[in-house]
PDB file of C-alpha atoms in Angstrom:
ATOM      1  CA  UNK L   1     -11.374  -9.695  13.215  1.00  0.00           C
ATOM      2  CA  UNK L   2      -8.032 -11.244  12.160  1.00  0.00           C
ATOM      3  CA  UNK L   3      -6.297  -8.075  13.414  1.00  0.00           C
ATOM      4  CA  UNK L   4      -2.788 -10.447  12.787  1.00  0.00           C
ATOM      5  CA  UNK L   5      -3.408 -11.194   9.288  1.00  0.00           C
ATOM      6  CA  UNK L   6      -4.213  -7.404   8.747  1.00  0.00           C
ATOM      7  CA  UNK L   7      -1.215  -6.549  10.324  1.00  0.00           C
ATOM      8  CA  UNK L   8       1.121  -8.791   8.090  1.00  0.00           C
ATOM      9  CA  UNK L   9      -1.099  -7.463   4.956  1.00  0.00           C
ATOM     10  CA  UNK L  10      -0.245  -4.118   5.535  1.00  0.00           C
ATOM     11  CA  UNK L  11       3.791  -4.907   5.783  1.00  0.00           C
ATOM     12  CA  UNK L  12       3.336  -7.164   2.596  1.00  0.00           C
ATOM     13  CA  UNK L  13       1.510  -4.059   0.596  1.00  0.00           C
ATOM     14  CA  UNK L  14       3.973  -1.314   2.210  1.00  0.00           C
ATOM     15  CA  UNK L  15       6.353  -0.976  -0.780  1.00  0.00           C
ATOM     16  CA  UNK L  16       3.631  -1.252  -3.354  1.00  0.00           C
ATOM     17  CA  UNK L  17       1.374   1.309  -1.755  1.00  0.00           C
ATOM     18  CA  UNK L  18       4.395   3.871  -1.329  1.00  0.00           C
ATOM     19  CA  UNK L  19       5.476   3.622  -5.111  1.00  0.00           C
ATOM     20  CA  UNK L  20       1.427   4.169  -5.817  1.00  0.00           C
ATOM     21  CA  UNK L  21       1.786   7.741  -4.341  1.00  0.00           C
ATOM     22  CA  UNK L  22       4.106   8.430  -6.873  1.00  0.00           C
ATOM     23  CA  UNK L  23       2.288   6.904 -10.094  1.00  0.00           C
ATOM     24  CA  UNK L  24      -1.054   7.714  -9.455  1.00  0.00           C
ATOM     25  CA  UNK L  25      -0.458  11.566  -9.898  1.00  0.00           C
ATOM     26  CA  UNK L  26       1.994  10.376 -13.177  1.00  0.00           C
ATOM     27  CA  UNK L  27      -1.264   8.410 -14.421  1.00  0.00           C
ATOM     28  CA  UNK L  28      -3.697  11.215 -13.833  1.00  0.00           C
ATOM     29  CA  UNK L  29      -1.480  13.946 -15.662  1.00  0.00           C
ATOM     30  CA  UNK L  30      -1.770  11.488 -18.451  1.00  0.00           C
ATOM     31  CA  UNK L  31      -5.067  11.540 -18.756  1.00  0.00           C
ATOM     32  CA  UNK L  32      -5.305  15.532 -18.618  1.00  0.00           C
ATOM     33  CA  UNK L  33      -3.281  15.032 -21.187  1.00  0.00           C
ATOM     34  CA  UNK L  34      -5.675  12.489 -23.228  1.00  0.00           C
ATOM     35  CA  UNK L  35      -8.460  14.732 -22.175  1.00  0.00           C
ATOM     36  CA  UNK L  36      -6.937  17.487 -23.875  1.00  0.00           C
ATOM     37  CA  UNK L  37      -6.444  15.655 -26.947  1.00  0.00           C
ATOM     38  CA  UNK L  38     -10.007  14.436 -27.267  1.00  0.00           C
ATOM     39  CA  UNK L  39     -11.929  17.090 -29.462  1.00  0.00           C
ATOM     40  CA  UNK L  40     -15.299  18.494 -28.416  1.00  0.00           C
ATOM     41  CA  UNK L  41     -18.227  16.245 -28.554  1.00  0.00           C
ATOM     42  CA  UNK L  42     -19.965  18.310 -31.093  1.00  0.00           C
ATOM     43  CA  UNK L  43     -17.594  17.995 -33.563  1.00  0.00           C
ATOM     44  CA  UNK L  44     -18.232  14.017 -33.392  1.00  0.00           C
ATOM     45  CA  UNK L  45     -21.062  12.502 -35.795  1.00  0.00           C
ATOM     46  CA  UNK L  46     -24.969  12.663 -34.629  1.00  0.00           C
ATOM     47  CA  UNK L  47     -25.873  10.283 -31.709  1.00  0.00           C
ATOM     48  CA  UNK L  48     -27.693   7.432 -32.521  1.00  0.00           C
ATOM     49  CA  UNK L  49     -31.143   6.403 -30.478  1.00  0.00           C
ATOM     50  CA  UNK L  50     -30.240   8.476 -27.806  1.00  0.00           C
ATOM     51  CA  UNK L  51     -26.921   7.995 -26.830  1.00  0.00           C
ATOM     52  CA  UNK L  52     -23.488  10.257 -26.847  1.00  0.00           C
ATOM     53  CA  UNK L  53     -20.929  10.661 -29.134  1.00  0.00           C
ATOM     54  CA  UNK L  54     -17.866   8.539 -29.278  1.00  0.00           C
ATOM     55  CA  UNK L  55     -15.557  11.597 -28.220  1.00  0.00           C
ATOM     56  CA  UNK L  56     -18.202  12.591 -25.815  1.00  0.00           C
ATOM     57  CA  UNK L  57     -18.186   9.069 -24.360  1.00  0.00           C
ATOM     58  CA  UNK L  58     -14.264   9.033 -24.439  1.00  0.00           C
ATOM     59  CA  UNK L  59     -14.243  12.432 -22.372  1.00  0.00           C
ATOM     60  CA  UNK L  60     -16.488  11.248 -19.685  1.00  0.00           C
ATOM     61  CA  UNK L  61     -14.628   7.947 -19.127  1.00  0.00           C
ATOM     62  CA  UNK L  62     -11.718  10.224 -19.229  1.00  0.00           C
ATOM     63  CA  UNK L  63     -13.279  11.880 -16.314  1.00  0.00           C
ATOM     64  CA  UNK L  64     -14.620   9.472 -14.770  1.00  0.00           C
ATOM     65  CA  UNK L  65     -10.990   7.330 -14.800  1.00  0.00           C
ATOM     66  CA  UNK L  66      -8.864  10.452 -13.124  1.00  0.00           C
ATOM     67  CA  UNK L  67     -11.898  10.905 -10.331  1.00  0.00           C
ATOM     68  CA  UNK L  68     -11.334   7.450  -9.621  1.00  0.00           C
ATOM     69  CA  UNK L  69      -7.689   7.865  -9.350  1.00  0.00           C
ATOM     70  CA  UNK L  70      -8.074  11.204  -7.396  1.00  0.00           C
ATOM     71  CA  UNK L  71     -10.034   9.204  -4.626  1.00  0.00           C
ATOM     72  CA  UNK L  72      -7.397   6.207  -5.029  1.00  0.00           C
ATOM     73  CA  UNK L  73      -4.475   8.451  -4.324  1.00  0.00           C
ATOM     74  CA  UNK L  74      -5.875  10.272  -1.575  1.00  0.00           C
ATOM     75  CA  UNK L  75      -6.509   6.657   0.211  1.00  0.00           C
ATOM     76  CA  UNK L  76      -3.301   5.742  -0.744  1.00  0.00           C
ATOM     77  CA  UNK L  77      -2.004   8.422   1.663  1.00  0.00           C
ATOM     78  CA  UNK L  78      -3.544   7.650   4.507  1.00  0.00           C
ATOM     79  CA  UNK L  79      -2.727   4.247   4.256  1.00  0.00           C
ATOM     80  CA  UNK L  80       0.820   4.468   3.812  1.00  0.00           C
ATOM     81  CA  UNK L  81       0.749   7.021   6.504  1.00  0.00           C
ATOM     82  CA  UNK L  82      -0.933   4.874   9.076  1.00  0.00           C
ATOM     83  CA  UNK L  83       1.387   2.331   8.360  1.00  0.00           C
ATOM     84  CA  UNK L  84       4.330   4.143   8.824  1.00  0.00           C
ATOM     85  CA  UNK L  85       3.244   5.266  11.977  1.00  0.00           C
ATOM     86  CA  UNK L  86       2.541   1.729  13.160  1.00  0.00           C
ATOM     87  CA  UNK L  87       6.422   0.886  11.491  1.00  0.00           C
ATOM     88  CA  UNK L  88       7.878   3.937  13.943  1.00  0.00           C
ATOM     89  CA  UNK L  89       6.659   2.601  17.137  1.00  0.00           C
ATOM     90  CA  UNK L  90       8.980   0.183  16.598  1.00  0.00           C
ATOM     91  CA  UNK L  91      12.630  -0.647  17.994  1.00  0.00           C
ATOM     92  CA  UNK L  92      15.399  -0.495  14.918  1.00  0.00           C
ATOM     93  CA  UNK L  93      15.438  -4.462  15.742  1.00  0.00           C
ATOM     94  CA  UNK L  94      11.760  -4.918  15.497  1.00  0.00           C
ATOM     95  CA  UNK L  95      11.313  -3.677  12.553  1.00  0.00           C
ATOM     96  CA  UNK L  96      14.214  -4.972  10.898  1.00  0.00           C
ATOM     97  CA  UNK L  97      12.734  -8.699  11.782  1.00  0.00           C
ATOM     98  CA  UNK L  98       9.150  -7.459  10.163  1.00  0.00           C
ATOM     99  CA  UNK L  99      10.921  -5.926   7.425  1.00  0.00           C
ATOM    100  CA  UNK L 100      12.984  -9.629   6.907  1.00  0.00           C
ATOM    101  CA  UNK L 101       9.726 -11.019   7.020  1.00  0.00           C
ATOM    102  CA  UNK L 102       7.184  -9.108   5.174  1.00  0.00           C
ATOM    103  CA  UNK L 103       8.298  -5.466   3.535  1.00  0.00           C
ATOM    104  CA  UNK L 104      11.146  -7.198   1.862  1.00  0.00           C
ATOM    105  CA  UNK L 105      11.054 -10.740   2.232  1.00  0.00           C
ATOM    106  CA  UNK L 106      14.579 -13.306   1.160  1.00  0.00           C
ATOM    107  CA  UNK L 107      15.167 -16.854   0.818  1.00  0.00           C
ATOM    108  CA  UNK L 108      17.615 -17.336   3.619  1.00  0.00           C
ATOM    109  CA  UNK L 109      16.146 -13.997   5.530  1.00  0.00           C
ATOM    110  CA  UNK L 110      16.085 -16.467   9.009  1.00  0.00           C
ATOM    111  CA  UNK L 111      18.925 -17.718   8.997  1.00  0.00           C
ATOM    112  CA  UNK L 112      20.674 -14.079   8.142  1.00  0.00           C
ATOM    113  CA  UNK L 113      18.615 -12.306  11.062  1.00  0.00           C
ATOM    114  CA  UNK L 114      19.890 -15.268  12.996  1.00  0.00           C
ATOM    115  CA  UNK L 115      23.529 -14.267  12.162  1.00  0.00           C
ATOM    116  CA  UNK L 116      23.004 -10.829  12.564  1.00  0.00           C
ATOM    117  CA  UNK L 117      21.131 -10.802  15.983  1.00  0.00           C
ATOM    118  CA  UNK L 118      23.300 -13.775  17.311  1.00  0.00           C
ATOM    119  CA  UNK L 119      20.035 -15.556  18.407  1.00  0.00           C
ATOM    120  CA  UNK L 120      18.263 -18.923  17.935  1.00  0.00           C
ATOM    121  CA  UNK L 121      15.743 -19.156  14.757  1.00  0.00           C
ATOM    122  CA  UNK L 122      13.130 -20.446  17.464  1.00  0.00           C
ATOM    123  CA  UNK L 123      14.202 -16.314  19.200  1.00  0.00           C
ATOM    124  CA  UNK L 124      13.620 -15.118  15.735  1.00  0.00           C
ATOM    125  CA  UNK L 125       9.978 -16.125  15.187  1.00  0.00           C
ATOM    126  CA  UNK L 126       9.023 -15.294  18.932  1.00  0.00           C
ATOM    127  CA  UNK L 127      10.805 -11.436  18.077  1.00  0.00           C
ATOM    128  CA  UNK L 128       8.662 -11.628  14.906  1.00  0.00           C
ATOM    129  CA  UNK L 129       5.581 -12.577  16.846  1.00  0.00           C
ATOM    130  CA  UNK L 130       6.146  -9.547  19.061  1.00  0.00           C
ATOM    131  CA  UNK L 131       6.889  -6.826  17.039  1.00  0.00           C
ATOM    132  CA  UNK L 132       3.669  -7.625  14.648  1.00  0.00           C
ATOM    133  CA  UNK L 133       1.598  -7.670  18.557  1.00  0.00           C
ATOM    134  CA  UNK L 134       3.331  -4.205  18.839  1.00  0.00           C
ATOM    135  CA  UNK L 135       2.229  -2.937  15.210  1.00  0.00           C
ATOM    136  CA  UNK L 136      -1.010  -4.407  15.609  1.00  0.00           C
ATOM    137  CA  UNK L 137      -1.679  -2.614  19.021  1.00  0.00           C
ATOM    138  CA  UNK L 138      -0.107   0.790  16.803  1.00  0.00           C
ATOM    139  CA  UNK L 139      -2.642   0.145  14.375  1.00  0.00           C
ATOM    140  CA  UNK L 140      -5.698  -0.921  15.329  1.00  0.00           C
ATOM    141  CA  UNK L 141      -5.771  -0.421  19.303  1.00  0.00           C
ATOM    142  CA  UNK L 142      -5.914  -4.432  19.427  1.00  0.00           C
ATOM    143  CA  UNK L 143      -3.476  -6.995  20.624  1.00  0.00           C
ATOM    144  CA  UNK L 144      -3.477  -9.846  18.041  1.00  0.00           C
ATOM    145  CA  UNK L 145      -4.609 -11.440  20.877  1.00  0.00           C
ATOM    146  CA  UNK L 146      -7.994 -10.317  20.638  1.00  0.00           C
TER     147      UNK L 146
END
């Protein structure tokens, strides 16, 4: 397992995933919404060899798209809140050198973290290095080392 490339995923899709847990319920009241605006299936023309109606086929898709989303945003939650556990085992300077390099990511971010932490660049990439060993080990049990 690349238990380093995992790591670095998970900081890259951190942002993304939080602002998901606050869309996906927006997206599924829209659909009860859609739902509730999609007359009953009997109303719709006869079915033809077999198959539904068009409203009928609408309301199940309906369903069928808001289950999905259901599942999605319950996922959602634990990932973002296994992540952010991983993120608080960290030191205020370890994860503002992950968050430089991965949750928010700048041209220049380097060279500012430099500045800011009065340290070499080649300092820089070994304090990366080891606070994504210390997420990994808060995530997965694993040293990147592995």
């Amino acid at each position: 397992m690349n238990w380093r490339g995992e790591a670095v995923e998970k900081l890259r899709k951190y942002d993304a995933m939080c602002r998901s847990l606050q869309n996906i319920p927006l997206e599924v009241k829209r659909l009860e919404v859609d739902a509730r605006a999609i007359r009953g299936a009997r109303t719709d023309g006869t079915p033809v060899k077999g198959g539904g109606s068009g409203r009928e086929d609408a309301l199940i898709n309906n369903i069928a798209h808001r289950q999905e989303l259901t599942w999605a945003l319950e996922q959602a939650k634990y990932w973002v809140d296994i992540t952010r556990r991983g993120l608080e085992t960290l030191t205020p300077e370890e994860k503002l050198v992950l968050q430089r390099f991965y949750l928010t990511p700048e041209q220049g971010s380097v060279q500012r973290l430099c500045m800011e932490l009065g340290v070499e660049q080649s300092s820089i990439y070994r304090k990366r290095d080891k606070a994504l060993r210390k997420f990994a080990l808060a995530l997965y049990g694993q040293d990147l080392d592995s």
